[in-house]
Tab-separated table of C-alpha atoms and ligand atoms in Angstrom:
chain	number	residue	atom	x	y	z
A	1	MET	CA	-9.902	30.503	7.568
A	2	ARG	CA	-12.086	27.938	8.887
A	3	LYS	CA	-10.258	23.943	8.278
A	4	LYS	CA	-11.576	21.740	5.717
A	5	ILE	CA	-13.830	19.149	7.307
A	6	PHE	CA	-13.908	15.813	4.981
A	7	LEU	CA	-14.741	12.311	5.403
A	8	ALA	CA	-12.374	9.566	3.365
A	9	VAL	CA	-13.614	5.981	2.346
A	10	GLU	CA	-11.259	3.304	1.505
A	11	THR	CA	-12.418	-0.473	0.235
A	12	THR	CA	-10.148	-1.252	-2.069
A	13	CYS	CA	-9.135	-4.904	-0.987
A	14	ASP	CA	-9.637	-6.825	2.538
A	15	GLU	CA	-10.056	-3.734	4.813
A	16	THR	CA	-13.226	-1.066	5.076
A	17	SER	CA	-12.021	1.966	6.518
A	18	VAL	CA	-13.647	5.137	6.742
A	19	ALA	CA	-11.767	8.408	8.278
A	20	LEU	CA	-12.274	11.925	9.203
A	21	LEU	CA	-10.295	14.819	8.809
A	22	GLU	CA	-10.051	18.193	9.663
A	23	GLY	CA	-7.593	20.127	7.815
A	24	ARG	CA	-4.201	18.505	8.454
A	25	LYS	CA	-5.612	16.231	11.702
A	26	ILE	CA	-6.680	12.536	11.427
A	27	ILE	CA	-9.955	13.108	13.735
A	28	ARG	CA	-10.888	9.588	13.525
A	29	ASN	CA	-9.428	6.536	11.769
A	30	LEU	CA	-12.015	3.416	11.718
A	31	VAL	CA	-10.430	0.468	9.928
A	32	TYR	CA	-12.228	-2.880	9.707
A	33	SER	CA	-9.969	-5.361	8.760
A	34	GLN	CA	-11.557	-8.721	6.877
A	35	ILE	CA	-8.724	-10.630	7.762
A	36	PRO	CA	-10.193	-13.521	9.687
A	37	LEU	CA	-12.814	-13.530	7.109
A	38	HIS	CA	-10.384	-14.289	4.265
A	39	SER	CA	-7.488	-16.474	6.222
A	40	ALA	CA	-9.155	-19.849	5.871
A	41	TYR	CA	-8.809	-19.353	2.363
A	42	LYS	CA	-5.128	-17.864	2.766
A	43	GLY	CA	-5.863	-15.103	0.427
A	44	VAL	CA	-8.284	-12.500	-0.439
A	45	VAL	CA	-11.764	-13.951	-1.808
A	46	PRO	CA	-13.443	-10.876	-3.748
A	47	GLU	CA	-16.708	-11.455	-3.294
A	48	VAL	CA	-16.700	-12.511	0.551
A	49	ALA	CA	-14.457	-9.102	0.430
A	50	SER	CA	-17.473	-7.335	-1.600
A	51	ARG	CA	-19.826	-8.717	0.866
A	52	ALA	CA	-18.076	-7.919	4.082
A	53	HIS	CA	-17.539	-4.114	3.285
A	54	SER	CA	-21.106	-3.681	1.896
A	55	ASP	CA	-21.889	-5.074	5.691
A	56	LYS	CA	-19.701	-2.342	7.501
A	57	ILE	CA	-19.295	0.380	5.250
A	58	GLY	CA	-22.866	1.743	6.580
A	59	ALA	CA	-22.167	1.800	10.336
A	60	LEU	CA	-18.391	2.765	10.026
A	61	THR	CA	-19.669	5.323	7.911
A	62	ALA	CA	-22.144	6.514	10.291
A	63	LYS	CA	-19.722	6.330	13.399
A	64	ALA	CA	-16.919	8.419	11.615
A	65	LEU	CA	-19.487	11.275	10.921
A	66	LYS	CA	-21.146	11.041	14.676
A	67	GLY	CA	-21.477	14.391	16.106
A	68	VAL	CA	-20.229	16.087	13.116
A	69	LYS	CA	-22.715	18.884	12.193
A	70	LYS	CA	-20.998	19.914	8.506
A	71	ILE	CA	-18.518	18.438	6.268
A	72	ASP	CA	-16.830	19.971	3.080
A	73	GLY	CA	-16.193	16.629	0.767
A	74	VAL	CA	-15.740	13.102	0.677
A	75	VAL	CA	-13.012	11.608	-0.696
A	76	PHE	CA	-12.602	7.811	-1.681
A	77	SER	CA	-9.933	5.241	-2.918
A	78	ARG	CA	-11.364	4.916	-6.591
A	79	GLY	CA	-8.873	2.136	-7.450
A	80	PRO	CA	-6.881	0.119	-8.418
A	81	GLY	CA	-8.438	-2.710	-6.493
A	82	LEU	CA	-11.186	-5.198	-6.655
A	83	LEU	CA	-13.950	-4.429	-8.707
A	84	GLY	CA	-16.896	-5.365	-6.045
A	85	SER	CA	-15.020	-3.897	-3.383
A	86	LEU	CA	-14.416	-0.917	-5.224
A	87	LEU	CA	-18.370	-0.192	-6.234
A	88	VAL	CA	-19.165	-0.423	-2.093
A	89	GLY	CA	-16.545	2.359	-1.380
A	90	ARG	CA	-17.905	4.502	-4.171
A	91	MET	CA	-21.594	4.079	-3.311
A	92	ALA	CA	-21.462	5.078	0.033
A	93	SER	CA	-18.889	8.215	-1.100
A	94	GLN	CA	-21.582	9.296	-3.652
A	95	THR	CA	-24.648	8.795	-0.936
A	96	VAL	CA	-22.772	10.856	1.494
A	97	SER	CA	-21.756	13.718	-0.621
A	98	GLY	CA	-25.149	13.726	-2.778
A	99	TYR	CA	-26.994	13.652	0.413
A	100	LEU	CA	-25.320	16.775	2.025
A	101	GLY	CA	-24.333	18.714	-1.567
A	102	VAL	CA	-20.564	18.686	-1.198
A	103	PRO	CA	-17.788	17.704	-3.522
A	104	LEU	CA	-16.839	13.813	-4.235
A	105	VAL	CA	-13.473	13.270	-5.633
A	106	GLY	CA	-11.817	9.825	-6.341
A	107	VAL	CA	-8.320	9.705	-6.051
A	108	ASN	CA	-5.791	6.476	-6.361
A	109	HIS	CA	-5.369	4.092	-3.906
A	110	LEU	CA	-1.463	3.765	-4.618
A	111	GLU	CA	-1.114	7.875	-4.065
A	112	GLY	CA	-2.819	7.415	-0.995
A	113	HIS	CA	-0.070	4.679	0.305
A	114	LEU	CA	2.695	7.217	-1.272
A	115	LEU	CA	0.782	10.285	1.319
A	116	ALA	CA	0.595	7.796	4.216
A	117	CYS	CA	4.410	8.788	4.619
A	118	GLU	CA	3.543	11.742	5.488
A	119	ILE	CA	1.104	11.048	8.423
A	120	GLU	CA	2.775	11.384	11.668
A	121	LYS	CA	1.314	11.800	15.232
A	122	GLY	CA	-2.236	11.775	13.680
A	123	GLU	CA	-1.271	14.904	11.567
A	124	ILE	CA	-0.386	15.280	7.876
A	125	LYS	CA	2.987	17.007	7.967
A	126	ASP	CA	5.124	18.462	4.999
A	127	LYS	CA	7.972	16.152	4.724
A	128	PHE	CA	8.103	15.821	1.235
A	129	ARG	CA	11.080	17.230	-0.266
A	130	PHE	CA	10.404	16.983	-4.356
A	131	PRO	CA	11.836	14.795	-6.497
A	132	LEU	CA	11.423	11.960	-4.501
A	133	ILE	CA	11.302	8.333	-5.604
A	134	ALA	CA	8.242	6.171	-4.228
A	135	LEU	CA	8.529	2.547	-3.688
A	136	ILE	CA	5.129	1.175	-3.553
A	137	VAL	CA	5.129	-2.165	-2.407
A	138	SER	CA	1.418	-3.499	-1.585
A	139	GLY	CA	-0.133	-7.081	-1.699
A	140	GLY	CA	-1.232	-5.724	-5.512
A	141	HIS	CA	1.777	-3.521	-6.731
A	142	SER	CA	5.409	-3.250	-6.723
A	143	GLU	CA	6.217	-0.035	-8.613
A	144	LEU	CA	8.714	2.410	-8.514
A	145	TRP	CA	7.702	6.198	-9.256
A	146	LEU	CA	9.238	9.407	-9.484
A	147	ALA	CA	7.056	12.060	-8.155
A	148	ARG	CA	7.917	15.912	-8.892
A	149	GLY	CA	4.836	16.996	-6.857
A	150	TYR	CA	1.845	16.501	-5.213
A	151	GLY	CA	-0.499	14.904	-8.312
A	152	GLU	CA	2.707	14.536	-10.375
A	153	TYR	CA	3.960	11.159	-11.062
A	154	GLU	CA	5.520	9.123	-13.375
A	155	LEU	CA	5.660	5.198	-13.605
A	156	LEU	CA	9.589	4.366	-13.617
A	157	GLY	CA	8.712	0.417	-13.502
A	158	SER	CA	5.956	-2.065	-12.212
A	159	THR	CA	6.299	-5.973	-11.472
A	160	ARG	CA	5.669	-8.074	-14.577
A	161	ASP	CA	4.152	-10.840	-12.831
A	162	ASP	CA	3.501	-10.957	-8.875
A	163	ALA	CA	3.507	-7.931	-6.085
A	164	ALA	CA	5.964	-8.076	-3.391
A	165	GLY	CA	3.241	-8.627	-0.810
A	166	GLU	CA	1.393	-11.395	-3.296
A	167	ALA	CA	4.822	-12.780	-3.216
A	168	PHE	CA	4.947	-13.013	0.517
A	169	ASP	CA	1.325	-14.334	0.778
A	170	LYS	CA	2.034	-17.157	-1.562
A	171	VAL	CA	5.262	-18.592	-0.081
A	172	ALA	CA	3.608	-18.235	3.346
A	173	LYS	CA	0.662	-20.614	1.462
A	174	LEU	CA	3.123	-23.066	-0.238
A	175	MET	CA	4.477	-23.319	3.529
A	176	ASP	CA	1.446	-23.792	5.315
A	177	LEU	CA	1.902	-20.282	7.381
A	178	GLY	CA	-1.070	-18.244	7.932
A	179	TYR	CA	-2.532	-15.153	6.129
A	180	PRO	CA	-1.376	-12.488	5.598
A	181	GLY	CA	1.904	-14.189	4.661
A	182	GLY	CA	4.216	-11.429	5.206
A	183	PRO	CA	3.842	-10.595	8.875
A	184	GLU	CA	4.220	-14.760	8.898
A	185	VAL	CA	7.512	-14.867	6.891
A	186	GLU	CA	8.943	-12.064	8.793
A	187	ARG	CA	8.430	-14.144	12.514
A	188	LEU	CA	9.607	-17.306	11.375
A	189	ALA	CA	12.728	-15.703	9.313
A	190	ALA	CA	13.253	-13.673	12.691
A	191	LEU	CA	13.877	-17.011	14.449
A	192	PRO	CA	17.293	-18.312	15.196
A	193	GLY	CA	19.260	-20.914	13.591
A	194	GLY	CA	17.844	-21.977	9.941
A	195	GLU	CA	19.382	-24.246	7.541
A	196	LYS	CA	21.401	-21.852	4.686
A	197	ILE	CA	19.192	-22.096	1.641
A	198	VAL	CA	20.026	-20.346	-1.887
A	199	LEU	CA	17.292	-18.633	-3.696
A	200	PRO	CA	17.625	-16.807	-6.961
A	201	VAL	CA	17.280	-12.913	-6.345
A	202	PRO	CA	15.153	-11.448	-9.164
A	203	ASN	CA	16.809	-8.852	-11.438
A	204	VAL	CA	14.799	-8.142	-14.269
A	205	LEU	CA	18.233	-6.818	-16.407
A	206	ASN	CA	18.306	-3.076	-17.925
A	207	SER	CA	14.719	-1.882	-16.305
A	208	LEU	CA	13.433	-0.641	-13.097
A	209	GLU	CA	10.892	-3.597	-13.188
A	210	PHE	CA	10.355	-6.385	-10.796
A	211	SER	CA	9.371	-10.021	-11.116
A	212	PHE	CA	8.862	-12.020	-8.356
A	213	SER	CA	7.084	-15.285	-9.636
A	214	GLY	CA	10.432	-17.187	-11.086
A	215	LEU	CA	11.610	-16.901	-6.990
A	216	LYS	CA	7.889	-18.138	-6.115
A	217	THR	CA	8.542	-21.305	-8.088
A	218	ALA	CA	12.133	-21.484	-6.824
A	219	VAL	CA	10.242	-22.345	-3.473
A	220	ALA	CA	7.536	-24.153	-4.667
A	221	TYR	CA	10.316	-26.232	-6.091
A	222	PHE	CA	12.356	-26.288	-2.841
A	223	ILE	CA	9.526	-27.573	-1.294
A	224	ARG	CA	8.538	-30.709	-3.516
A	225	ASP	CA	11.953	-31.601	-3.666
A	226	ALA	CA	12.492	-31.089	0.461
A	227	GLY	CA	9.790	-33.408	1.390
A	228	LYS	CA	8.651	-32.802	4.879
A	229	LEU	CA	9.801	-29.128	5.827
A	230	GLY	CA	11.306	-29.350	9.668
A	231	LYS	CA	11.592	-26.138	11.536
A	232	ALA	CA	15.189	-25.492	10.690
A	233	ARG	CA	14.466	-25.593	6.988
A	234	LYS	CA	11.322	-23.523	7.244
A	235	ILE	CA	13.301	-21.068	9.310
A	236	GLY	CA	15.860	-20.865	6.563
A	237	LEU	CA	13.523	-21.002	3.779
A	238	ALA	CA	11.633	-18.111	4.891
A	239	ARG	CA	14.868	-16.246	5.611
A	240	SER	CA	16.212	-16.816	2.215
A	241	PHE	CA	13.125	-15.779	0.467
A	242	GLN	CA	12.465	-12.731	2.466
A	243	GLU	CA	16.384	-11.643	1.920
A	244	ALA	CA	15.699	-12.190	-2.140
A	245	VAL	CA	12.666	-10.068	-2.098
A	246	VAL	CA	14.567	-7.572	-0.345
A	247	GLU	CA	17.586	-7.448	-1.683
A	248	SER	CA	15.728	-7.433	-5.214
A	249	LEU	CA	13.917	-4.269	-4.310
A	250	PHE	CA	16.760	-2.411	-2.909
A	251	ILE	CA	18.890	-3.173	-6.391
A	252	LYS	CA	15.845	-1.380	-8.582
A	253	THR	CA	15.340	1.446	-5.928
A	254	ALA	CA	18.982	2.300	-5.963
A	255	SER	CA	18.960	2.052	-9.485
A	256	ALA	CA	16.135	4.896	-9.445
A	257	LEU	CA	17.538	6.753	-7.133
A	258	GLU	CA	20.896	7.046	-9.155
A	259	LYS	CA	19.263	7.329	-12.366
A	260	TYR	CA	17.300	10.332	-11.702
A	261	GLY	CA	19.742	11.986	-8.880
A	262	VAL	CA	17.252	11.844	-6.088
A	263	LYS	CA	17.927	12.173	-2.755
A	264	GLN	CA	14.868	11.148	-0.988
A	265	LEU	CA	12.993	7.801	-0.995
A	266	ALA	CA	9.467	7.182	0.653
A	267	VAL	CA	8.799	3.152	0.761
A	268	CYS	CA	5.036	2.413	1.650
A	269	GLY	CA	2.304	0.072	1.007
A	270	GLY	CA	1.355	-3.285	2.983
A	271	VAL	CA	5.089	-4.338	2.683
A	272	SER	CA	7.096	-1.330	3.935
A	273	ALA	CA	5.914	-2.715	7.198
A	274	ASN	CA	8.757	-5.444	7.361
A	275	GLY	CA	11.590	-4.466	9.695
A	276	PHE	CA	13.937	-6.333	7.500
A	277	LEU	CA	13.457	-4.354	4.568
A	278	ARG	CA	13.318	-1.177	6.419
A	279	LYS	CA	16.656	-2.190	8.080
A	280	TYR	CA	18.248	-3.378	5.153
A	281	LEU	CA	17.319	0.122	2.561
A	282	LYS	CA	18.365	2.343	5.918
A	283	GLU	CA	21.745	0.255	5.908
A	284	LYS	CA	22.542	0.095	1.900
A	285	LEU	CA	20.640	3.848	1.210
A	286	GLY	CA	20.677	5.525	4.367
A	287	GLU	CA	23.929	7.659	4.047
A	288	LYS	CA	22.997	9.318	0.701
A	289	THR	CA	19.076	9.498	0.845
A	290	GLN	CA	16.488	10.247	3.216
A	291	LEU	CA	14.113	7.442	3.692
A	292	LEU	CA	10.734	7.742	4.831
A	293	PHE	CA	8.283	4.638	5.862
A	294	PRO	CA	4.337	5.431	6.975
A	295	GLU	CA	4.202	4.781	10.639
A	296	LYS	CA	3.156	1.160	10.969
A	297	LYS	CA	-0.440	1.233	11.414
A	298	TYR	CA	-0.396	3.667	8.249
A	299	CYS	CA	1.225	0.750	5.891
A	300	MET	CA	-2.104	-1.035	5.810
A	301	ASP	CA	-4.575	0.161	3.751
A	302	ASN	CA	-6.730	2.579	5.897
A	303	ALA	CA	-8.691	5.744	5.006
A	304	ALA	CA	-6.340	8.401	6.843
A	305	MET	CA	-4.074	8.050	3.723
A	306	ILE	CA	-6.469	8.489	1.331
A	307	GLY	CA	-7.624	11.662	3.297
A	308	ALA	CA	-4.175	12.992	2.885
A	309	CYS	CA	-5.043	12.823	-0.729
A	310	GLY	CA	-8.220	14.780	-0.439
A	311	PHE	CA	-6.003	17.144	1.916
A	312	ARG	CA	-3.766	18.261	-0.701
A	313	ARG	CA	-6.384	18.518	-3.311
A	314	PHE	CA	-7.918	20.796	-1.178
A	315	GLU	CA	-4.951	22.709	-0.435
A	316	LYS	CA	-4.597	23.346	-4.304
A	317	GLY	CA	-8.125	23.921	-4.427
A	318	LYS	CA	-8.537	21.038	-6.621
A	319	PHE	CA	-11.387	19.556	-4.620
A	320	ARG	CA	-14.553	19.334	-6.771
A	321	ASN	CA	-16.589	16.826	-8.390
A	322	GLU	CA	-14.035	14.972	-10.642
A	323	ILE	CA	-14.939	11.498	-10.461
A	324	LYS	CA	-15.293	10.753	-14.607
A	325	VAL	CA	-11.778	11.895	-14.807
A	326	ASP	CA	-8.794	9.456	-14.735
A	327	SER	CA	-6.614	9.514	-11.367
A	328	ASP	CA	-3.290	11.714	-10.979
A	329	LEU	CA	-1.225	8.756	-10.394
A	330	GLY	CA	-1.142	7.138	-13.818
A	331	ILE	CA	-3.493	6.120	-16.465
A	332	ARG	CA	-5.689	3.483	-14.652
A	333	SER	CA	-9.051	4.539	-14.274
A	334	TRP	CA	-11.041	3.401	-11.331
A	335	GLY	CA	-12.993	0.483	-13.464
A	336	MET	CA	-9.659	-1.014	-15.093
A	337	GLY	CA	-8.026	-1.959	-11.617
A	338	GLN	CA	-9.205	-5.948	-11.294
A	339	GLY	CA	-6.494	-6.372	-9.116
A	340	ARG	CA	-5.979	-6.253	-5.540
A	341	GLY	CA	-4.918	-2.524	-4.004
B	401	KG4	O1	-1.357	-2.178	1.494
B	401	KG4	P1	-1.860	-3.318	1.949
B	401	KG4	O2	-2.513	-3.602	3.141
B	401	KG4	O3	-3.118	-4.313	0.688
B	401	KG4	C1	-2.741	-3.929	-0.532
B	401	KG4	O4	-2.935	-2.675	-1.069
B	401	KG4	O5	-2.722	-5.062	-1.183
B	401	KG4	O6	-0.836	-4.706	1.861
B	401	KG4	C2	-1.077	-6.062	2.064
B	401	KG4	C3	0.532	-6.930	1.616
B	401	KG4	C4	0.288	-8.179	2.160
B	401	KG4	O7	0.349	-8.841	0.798
B	401	KG4	C5	0.763	-8.795	3.266
B	401	KG4	O8	1.303	-10.056	3.184
B	401	KG4	C6	1.887	-7.754	2.798
B	401	KG4	O9	1.148	-6.554	2.593
B	401	KG4	N1	2.567	-7.223	4.188
B	401	KG4	C7	3.727	-7.746	4.535
B	401	KG4	C8	4.190	-7.182	5.812
B	401	KG4	N2	2.767	-6.756	6.315
B	401	KG4	C9	1.987	-6.912	5.357
B	401	KG4	N3	4.683	-7.988	3.761
B	401	KG4	C10	6.251	-8.199	4.287
B	401	KG4	N4	6.180	-8.171	5.507
B	401	KG4	C11	5.546	-7.953	6.461
B	401	KG4	N5	5.779	-7.528	7.622
B	402	ZN	ZN1	-3.199	-1.020	-0.219
């Protein structure tokens, strides 16, 4: 049977991305990052994001489709994400699918992050051994899911306030570092030396929920009281903050694995690029649990991961126009996700 060729579109936050897949193979994965546009503000400015998406989506789509005679469908990130940004991806996808008369499917961006764990060397592999626990840590979400199969997801816990990536970004801003904050904090924390600074490790008792705003406030108070931050203090603060976030993610993830007797853990989303997080989780959980992380380039938002969602739907024979139906991953409909992806 001929392999299905389909277009995948991602515009939830600050990356405009369009991919072309043929069956399991990622033929193209074009990503235009808006980071330079937002870095002056040290955070994503929604209106700037929507405009940049609409500036780029046409050319990226044309490039992804160059030389392609026929496609079998279009899959796009329906949310959660920034409303204006989502609309751009949705419109572009509807236009292509409407013009070509091929099915259009909207998928959940977070499912995309999860399925990014199965992409290796440009191909979607069968790495998942269900049931598994998914720790999704991005700029907009910190969530633990129990996955029983593709499209069979149960939310176990999310954040009560800030997401892990958001906390990295906000703390980086407080410390006058660049944007996005995660890589900046990680780089600083890895430098030698540094003062020993004690910060609270967030732990919402008797639940699988996260909370990072208290930790962020502790950093803000520390900076206020410290006056000028010297280099040793900055390094110590970055390290201590990173350790507190990672320890907190570890505690809840370990509880989830234990509670559900699960042997596989998939860690994904922008924060999963963090080397310290990867090392720590492997050290603490690696003996009993098989850990999966996306390749670094698939940690951040990209359309290939949305294509992986499309592939699984094709495989299940569920690739048909279904944009009015809520996504498989949770109850959010595309229009309700006002936050970042
Ligand atoms: O998944 P993603 O690309 O976008 C959203 O869907 O939000 O994640 C972006 C987030 C940002 O908050 C960024 O600071 C964080 O991921 N991030 C990191 C690292 N690289 C990116 N956080 C910690 N360490 C990193 N190395
Ligand atoms: Zn994301």
